[in-house]
Short mmCIF file of N, CA and C in Angstrom, two decimals:
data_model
loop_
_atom_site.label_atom_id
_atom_site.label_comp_id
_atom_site.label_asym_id
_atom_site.label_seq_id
_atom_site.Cartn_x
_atom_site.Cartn_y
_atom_site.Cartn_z
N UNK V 1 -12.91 17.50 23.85
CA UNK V 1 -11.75 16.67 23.52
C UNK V 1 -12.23 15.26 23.13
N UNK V 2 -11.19 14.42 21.94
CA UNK V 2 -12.11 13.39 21.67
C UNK V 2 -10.59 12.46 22.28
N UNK V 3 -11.20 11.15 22.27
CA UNK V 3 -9.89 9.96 21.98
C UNK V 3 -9.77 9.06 20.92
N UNK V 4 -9.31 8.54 20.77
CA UNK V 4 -8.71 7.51 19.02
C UNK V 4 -8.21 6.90 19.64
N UNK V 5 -8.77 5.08 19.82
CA UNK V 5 -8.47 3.89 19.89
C UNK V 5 -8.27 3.29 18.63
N UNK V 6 -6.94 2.73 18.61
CA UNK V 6 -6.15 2.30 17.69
C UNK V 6 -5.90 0.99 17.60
N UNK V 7 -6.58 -0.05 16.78
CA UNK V 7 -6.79 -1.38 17.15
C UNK V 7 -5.52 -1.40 16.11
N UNK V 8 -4.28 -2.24 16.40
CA UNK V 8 -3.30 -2.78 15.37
C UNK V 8 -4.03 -4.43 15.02
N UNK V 9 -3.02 -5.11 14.02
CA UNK V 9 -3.76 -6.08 13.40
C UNK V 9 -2.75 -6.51 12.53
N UNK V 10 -2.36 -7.85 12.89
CA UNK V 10 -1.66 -8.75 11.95
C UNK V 10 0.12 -8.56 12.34
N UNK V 11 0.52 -8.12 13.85
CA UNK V 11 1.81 -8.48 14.50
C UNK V 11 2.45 -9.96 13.97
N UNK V 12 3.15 -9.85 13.64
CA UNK V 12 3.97 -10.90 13.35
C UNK V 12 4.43 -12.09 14.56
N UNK V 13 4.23 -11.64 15.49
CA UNK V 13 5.02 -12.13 16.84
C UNK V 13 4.57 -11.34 18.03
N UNK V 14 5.09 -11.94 19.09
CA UNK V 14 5.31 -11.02 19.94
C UNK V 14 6.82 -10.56 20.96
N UNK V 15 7.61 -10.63 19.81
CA UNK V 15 8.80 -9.87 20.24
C UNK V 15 8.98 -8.69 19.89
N UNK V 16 9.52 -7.88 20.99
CA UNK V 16 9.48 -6.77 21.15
C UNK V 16 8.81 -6.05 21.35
N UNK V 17 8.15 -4.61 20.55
CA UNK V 17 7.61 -3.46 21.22
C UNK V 17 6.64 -3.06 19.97
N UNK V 18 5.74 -2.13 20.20
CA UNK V 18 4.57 -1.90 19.21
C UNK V 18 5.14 -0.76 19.31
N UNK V 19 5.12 0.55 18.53
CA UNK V 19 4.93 1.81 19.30
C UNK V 19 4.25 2.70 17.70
N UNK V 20 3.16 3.57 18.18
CA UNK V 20 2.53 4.64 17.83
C UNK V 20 2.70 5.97 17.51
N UNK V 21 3.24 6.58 16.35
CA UNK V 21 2.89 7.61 16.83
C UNK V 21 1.47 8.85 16.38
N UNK V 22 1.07 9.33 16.51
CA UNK V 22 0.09 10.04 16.38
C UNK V 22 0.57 11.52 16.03
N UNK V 23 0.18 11.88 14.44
CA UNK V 23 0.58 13.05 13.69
C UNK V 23 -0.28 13.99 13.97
N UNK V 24 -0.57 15.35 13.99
CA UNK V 24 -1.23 16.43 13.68
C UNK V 24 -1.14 17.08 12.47
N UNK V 25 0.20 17.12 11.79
CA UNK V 25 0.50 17.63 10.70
C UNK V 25 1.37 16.42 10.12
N UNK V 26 1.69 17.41 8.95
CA UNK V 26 2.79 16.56 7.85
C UNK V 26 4.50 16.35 8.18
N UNK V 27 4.45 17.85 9.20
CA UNK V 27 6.27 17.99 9.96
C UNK V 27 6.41 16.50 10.76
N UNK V 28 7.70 15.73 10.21
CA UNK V 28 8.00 14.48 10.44
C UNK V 28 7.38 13.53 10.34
N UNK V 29 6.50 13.63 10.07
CA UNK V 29 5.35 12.40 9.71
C UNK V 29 5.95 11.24 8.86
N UNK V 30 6.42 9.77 8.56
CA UNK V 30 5.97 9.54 9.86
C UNK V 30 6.89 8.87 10.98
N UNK V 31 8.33 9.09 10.66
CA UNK V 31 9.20 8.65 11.67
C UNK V 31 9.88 9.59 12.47
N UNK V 32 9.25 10.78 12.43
CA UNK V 32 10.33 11.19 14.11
C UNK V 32 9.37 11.25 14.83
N UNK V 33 9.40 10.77 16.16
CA UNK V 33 8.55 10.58 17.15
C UNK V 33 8.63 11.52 17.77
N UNK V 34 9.28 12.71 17.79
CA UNK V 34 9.90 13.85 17.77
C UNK V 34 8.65 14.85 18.10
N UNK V 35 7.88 14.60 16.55
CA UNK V 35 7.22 15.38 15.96
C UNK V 35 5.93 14.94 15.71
N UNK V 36 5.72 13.91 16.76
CA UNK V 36 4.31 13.36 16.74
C UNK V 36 4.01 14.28 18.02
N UNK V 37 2.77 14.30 18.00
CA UNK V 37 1.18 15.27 18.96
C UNK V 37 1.42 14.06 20.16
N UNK V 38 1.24 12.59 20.26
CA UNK V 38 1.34 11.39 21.12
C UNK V 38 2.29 10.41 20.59
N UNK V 39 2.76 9.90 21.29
CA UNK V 39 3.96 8.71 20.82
C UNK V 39 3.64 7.65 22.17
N UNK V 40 4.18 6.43 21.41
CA UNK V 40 3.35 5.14 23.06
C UNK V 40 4.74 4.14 22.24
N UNK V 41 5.40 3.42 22.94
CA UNK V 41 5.78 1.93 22.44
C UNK V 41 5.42 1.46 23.90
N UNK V 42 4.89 0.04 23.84
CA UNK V 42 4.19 -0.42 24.69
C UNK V 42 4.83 -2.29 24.10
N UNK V 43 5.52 -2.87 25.44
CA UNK V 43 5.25 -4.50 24.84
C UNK V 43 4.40 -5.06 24.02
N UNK V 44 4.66 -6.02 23.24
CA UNK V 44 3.73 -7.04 22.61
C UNK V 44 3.44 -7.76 23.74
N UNK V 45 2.21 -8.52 24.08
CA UNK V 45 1.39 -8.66 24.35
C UNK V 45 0.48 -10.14 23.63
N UNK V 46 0.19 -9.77 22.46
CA UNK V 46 -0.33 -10.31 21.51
C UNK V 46 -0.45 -10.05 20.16
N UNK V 47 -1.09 -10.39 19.14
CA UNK V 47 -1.01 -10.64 17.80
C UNK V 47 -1.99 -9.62 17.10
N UNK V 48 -2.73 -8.62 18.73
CA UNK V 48 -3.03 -7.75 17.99
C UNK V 48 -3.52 -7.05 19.34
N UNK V 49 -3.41 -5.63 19.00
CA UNK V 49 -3.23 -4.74 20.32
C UNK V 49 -4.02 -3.54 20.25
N UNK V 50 -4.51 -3.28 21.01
CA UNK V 50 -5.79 -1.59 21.07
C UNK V 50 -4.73 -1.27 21.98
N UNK V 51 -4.57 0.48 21.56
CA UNK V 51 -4.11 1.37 21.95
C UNK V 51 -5.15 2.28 22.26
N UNK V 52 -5.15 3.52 22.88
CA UNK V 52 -6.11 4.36 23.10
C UNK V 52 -5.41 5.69 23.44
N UNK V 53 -5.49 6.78 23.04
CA UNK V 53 -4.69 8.39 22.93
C UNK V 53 -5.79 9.22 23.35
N UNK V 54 -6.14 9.55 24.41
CA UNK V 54 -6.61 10.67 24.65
C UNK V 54 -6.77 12.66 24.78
N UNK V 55 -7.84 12.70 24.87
CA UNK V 55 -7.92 14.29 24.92
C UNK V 55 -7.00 14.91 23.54
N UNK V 56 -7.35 14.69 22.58
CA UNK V 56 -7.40 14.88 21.21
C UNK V 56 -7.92 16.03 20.79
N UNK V 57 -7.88 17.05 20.51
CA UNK V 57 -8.59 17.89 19.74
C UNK V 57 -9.33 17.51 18.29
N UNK V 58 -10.39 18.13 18.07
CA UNK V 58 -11.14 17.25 16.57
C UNK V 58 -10.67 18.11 15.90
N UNK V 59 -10.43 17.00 14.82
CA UNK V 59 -9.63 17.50 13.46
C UNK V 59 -8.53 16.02 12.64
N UNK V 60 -8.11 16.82 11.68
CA UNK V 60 -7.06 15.52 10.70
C UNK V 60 -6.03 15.02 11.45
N UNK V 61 -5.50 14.08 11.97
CA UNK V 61 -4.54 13.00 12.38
C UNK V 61 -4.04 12.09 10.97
N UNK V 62 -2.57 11.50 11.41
CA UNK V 62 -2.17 10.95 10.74
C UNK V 62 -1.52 9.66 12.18
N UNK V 63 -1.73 8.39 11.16
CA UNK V 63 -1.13 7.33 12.74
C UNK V 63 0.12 6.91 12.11
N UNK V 64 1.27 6.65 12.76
CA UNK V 64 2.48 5.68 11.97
C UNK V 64 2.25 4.27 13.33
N UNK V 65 2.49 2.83 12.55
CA UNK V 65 2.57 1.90 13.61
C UNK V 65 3.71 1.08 13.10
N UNK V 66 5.05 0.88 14.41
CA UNK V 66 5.92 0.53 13.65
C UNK V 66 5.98 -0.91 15.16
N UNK V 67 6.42 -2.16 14.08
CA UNK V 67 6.51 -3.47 14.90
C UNK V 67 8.24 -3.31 15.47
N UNK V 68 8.53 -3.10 16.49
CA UNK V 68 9.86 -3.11 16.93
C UNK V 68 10.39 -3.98 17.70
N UNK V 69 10.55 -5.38 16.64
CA UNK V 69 10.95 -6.28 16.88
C UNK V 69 12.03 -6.85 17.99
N UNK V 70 13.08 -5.81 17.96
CA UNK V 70 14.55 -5.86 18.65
C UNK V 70 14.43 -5.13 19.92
N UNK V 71 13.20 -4.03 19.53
CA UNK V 71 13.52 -3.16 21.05
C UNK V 71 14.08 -1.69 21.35
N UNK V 72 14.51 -1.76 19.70
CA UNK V 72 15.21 -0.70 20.01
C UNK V 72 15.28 0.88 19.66
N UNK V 73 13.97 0.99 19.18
CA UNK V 73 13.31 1.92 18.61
C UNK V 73 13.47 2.19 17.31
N UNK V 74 14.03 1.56 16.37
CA UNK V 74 15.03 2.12 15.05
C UNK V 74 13.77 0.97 14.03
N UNK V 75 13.28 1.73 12.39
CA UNK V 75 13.01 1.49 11.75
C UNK V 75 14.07 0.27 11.10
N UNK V 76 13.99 -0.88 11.05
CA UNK V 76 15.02 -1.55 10.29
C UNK V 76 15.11 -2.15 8.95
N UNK V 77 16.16 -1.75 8.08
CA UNK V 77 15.59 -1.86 6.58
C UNK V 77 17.08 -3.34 6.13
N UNK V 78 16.21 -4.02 4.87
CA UNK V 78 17.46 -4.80 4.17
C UNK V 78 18.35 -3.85 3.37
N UNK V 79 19.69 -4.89 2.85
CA UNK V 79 20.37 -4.15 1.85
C UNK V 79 19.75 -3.35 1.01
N UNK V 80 18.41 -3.41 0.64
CA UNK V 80 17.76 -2.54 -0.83
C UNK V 80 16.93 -1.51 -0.22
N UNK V 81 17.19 -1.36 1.19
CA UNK V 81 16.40 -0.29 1.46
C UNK V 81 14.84 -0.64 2.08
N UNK V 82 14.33 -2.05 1.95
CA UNK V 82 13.15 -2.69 2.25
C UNK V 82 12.99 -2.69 3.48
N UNK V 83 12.25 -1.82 4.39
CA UNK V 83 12.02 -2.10 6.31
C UNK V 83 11.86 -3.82 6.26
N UNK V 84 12.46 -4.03 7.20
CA UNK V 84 12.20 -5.85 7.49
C UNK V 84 11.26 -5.24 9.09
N UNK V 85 11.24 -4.89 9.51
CA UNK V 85 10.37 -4.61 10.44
C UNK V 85 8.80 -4.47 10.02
N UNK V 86 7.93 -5.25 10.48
CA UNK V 86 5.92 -4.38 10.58
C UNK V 86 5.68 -3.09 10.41
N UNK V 87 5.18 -2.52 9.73
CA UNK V 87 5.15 -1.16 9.58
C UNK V 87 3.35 -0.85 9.27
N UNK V 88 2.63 0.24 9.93
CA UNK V 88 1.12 0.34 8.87
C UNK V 88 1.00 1.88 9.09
N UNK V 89 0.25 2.13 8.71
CA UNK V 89 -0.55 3.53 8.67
C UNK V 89 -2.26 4.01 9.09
N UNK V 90 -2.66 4.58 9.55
CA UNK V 90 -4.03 4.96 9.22
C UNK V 90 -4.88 5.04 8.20
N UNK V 91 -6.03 4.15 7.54
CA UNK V 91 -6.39 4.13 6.64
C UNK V 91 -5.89 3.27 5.69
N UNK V 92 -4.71 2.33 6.70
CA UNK V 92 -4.01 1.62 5.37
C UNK V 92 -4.06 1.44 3.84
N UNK V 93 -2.80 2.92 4.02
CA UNK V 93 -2.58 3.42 2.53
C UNK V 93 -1.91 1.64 1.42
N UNK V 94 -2.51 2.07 0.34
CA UNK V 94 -1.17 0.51 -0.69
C UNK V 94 0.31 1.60 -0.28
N UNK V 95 1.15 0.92 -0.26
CA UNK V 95 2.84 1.07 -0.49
C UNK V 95 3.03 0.58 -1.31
N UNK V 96 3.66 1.70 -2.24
CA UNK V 96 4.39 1.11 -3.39
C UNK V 96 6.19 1.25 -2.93
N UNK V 97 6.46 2.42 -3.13
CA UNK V 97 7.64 3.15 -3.49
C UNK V 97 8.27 4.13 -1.96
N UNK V 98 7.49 4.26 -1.14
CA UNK V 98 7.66 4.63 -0.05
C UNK V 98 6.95 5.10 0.87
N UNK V 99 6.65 5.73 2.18
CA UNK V 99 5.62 5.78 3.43
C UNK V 99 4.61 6.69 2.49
N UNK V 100 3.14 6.86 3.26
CA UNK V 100 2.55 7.72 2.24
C UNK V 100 2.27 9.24 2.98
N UNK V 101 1.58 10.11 2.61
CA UNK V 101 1.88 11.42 2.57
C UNK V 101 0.98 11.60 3.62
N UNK V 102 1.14 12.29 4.63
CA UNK V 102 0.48 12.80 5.98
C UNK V 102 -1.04 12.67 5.70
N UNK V 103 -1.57 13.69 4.27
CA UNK V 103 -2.92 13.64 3.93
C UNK V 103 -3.38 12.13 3.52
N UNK V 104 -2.74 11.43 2.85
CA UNK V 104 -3.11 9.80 2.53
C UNK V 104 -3.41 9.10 3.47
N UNK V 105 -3.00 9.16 4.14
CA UNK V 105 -3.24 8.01 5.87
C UNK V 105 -4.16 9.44 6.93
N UNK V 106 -4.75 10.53 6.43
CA UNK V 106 -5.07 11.44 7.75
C UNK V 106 -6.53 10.84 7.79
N UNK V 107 -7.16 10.37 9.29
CA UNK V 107 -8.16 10.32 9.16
C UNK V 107 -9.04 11.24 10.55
N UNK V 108 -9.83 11.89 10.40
CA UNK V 108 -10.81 12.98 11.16
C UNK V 108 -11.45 12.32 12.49
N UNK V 109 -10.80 12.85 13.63
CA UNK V 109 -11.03 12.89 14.60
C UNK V 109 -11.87 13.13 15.30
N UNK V 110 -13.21 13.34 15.83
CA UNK V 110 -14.30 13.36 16.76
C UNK V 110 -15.18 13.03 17.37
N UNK V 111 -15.90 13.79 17.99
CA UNK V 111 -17.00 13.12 19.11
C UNK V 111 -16.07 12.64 20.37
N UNK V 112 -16.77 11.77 20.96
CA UNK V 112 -15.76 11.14 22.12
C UNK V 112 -15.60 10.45 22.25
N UNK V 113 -15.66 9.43 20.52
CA UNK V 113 -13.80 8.54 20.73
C UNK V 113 -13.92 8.11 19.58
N UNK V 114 -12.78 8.14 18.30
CA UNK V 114 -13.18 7.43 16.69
C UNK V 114 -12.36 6.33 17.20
N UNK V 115 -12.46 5.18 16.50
CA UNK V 115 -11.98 3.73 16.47
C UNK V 115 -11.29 3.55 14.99
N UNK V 116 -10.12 3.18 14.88
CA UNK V 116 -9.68 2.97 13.47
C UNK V 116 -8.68 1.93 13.82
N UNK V 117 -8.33 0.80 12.46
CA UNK V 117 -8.05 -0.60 12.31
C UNK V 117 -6.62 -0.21 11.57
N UNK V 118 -5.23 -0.51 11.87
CA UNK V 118 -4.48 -0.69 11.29
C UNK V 118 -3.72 -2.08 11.39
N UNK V 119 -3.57 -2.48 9.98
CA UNK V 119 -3.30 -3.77 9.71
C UNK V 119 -1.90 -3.37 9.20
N UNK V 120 -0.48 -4.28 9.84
CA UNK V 120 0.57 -3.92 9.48
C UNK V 120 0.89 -4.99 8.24
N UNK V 121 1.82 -4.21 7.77
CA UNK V 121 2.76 -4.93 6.49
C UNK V 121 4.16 -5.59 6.87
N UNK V 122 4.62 -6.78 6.30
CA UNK V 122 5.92 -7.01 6.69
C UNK V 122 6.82 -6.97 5.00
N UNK V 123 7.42 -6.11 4.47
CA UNK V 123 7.83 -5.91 3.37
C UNK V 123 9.02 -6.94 2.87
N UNK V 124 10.20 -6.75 3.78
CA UNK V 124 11.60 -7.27 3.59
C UNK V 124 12.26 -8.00 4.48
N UNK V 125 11.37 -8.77 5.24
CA UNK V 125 11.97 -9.88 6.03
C UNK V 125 11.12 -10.66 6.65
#
């Protein structure tokens, strides 16, 4: 079994809640937490936060990291549809047009422990 420490990077603040979730596949990827393998929201803290998910099986992962400003678990978007909330991915995919595809952000899991850097975006607010 491996673990994936998840350094976030570039919080806006520290209001509210960080939370993670950790994909196996493409089913809900990447907002139902539903349908994540691990899910964490954890206080802010600071301006930038290591997470750590253990006993992992090796293989493709996908990460969603959403800044939840309010608390209240909900993705929050402007009138045009723009998340005003922090949002990143694994591998920090560019965003153009919308989240990117399970395989775009999947990055390979093993040994006993990969380290990967997600730097969030603030789009629409």
């Amino acid at each position: 079994m491996s673990d994936l420490t998840v350094e976030i990077d570039g919080l806006r603040n520290r209001s509210g809640n960080v939370c993670v979730n950790v994909f196996a596949s493409s089913k809900g990827f990447p907002n139902s937490a539903a349908n994540a393998l691990q899910n964490r929201c954890v206080p802010i803290t600071n301006t930038s936060m290591v997470l750590t998910f253990k006993n992992l099986k090796p293989g493709s992962y996908s990460v969603a990291v959403l800044h939840d400003a309010e608390g209240d678990g909900k993705l929050r978007r402007n009138f045009l549809g723009i998340p005003t909330n922090g949002f990143g991915f694994s591998r920090n995919p560019t965003i153009l047009t919308g989240p990117p595809k399970f395989e775009d952000s999947a990055i390979f899991v093993a040994g006993s422990n990969t380290n990967i850097q997600i730097k969030l975006m603030y789009l629409g607010g």
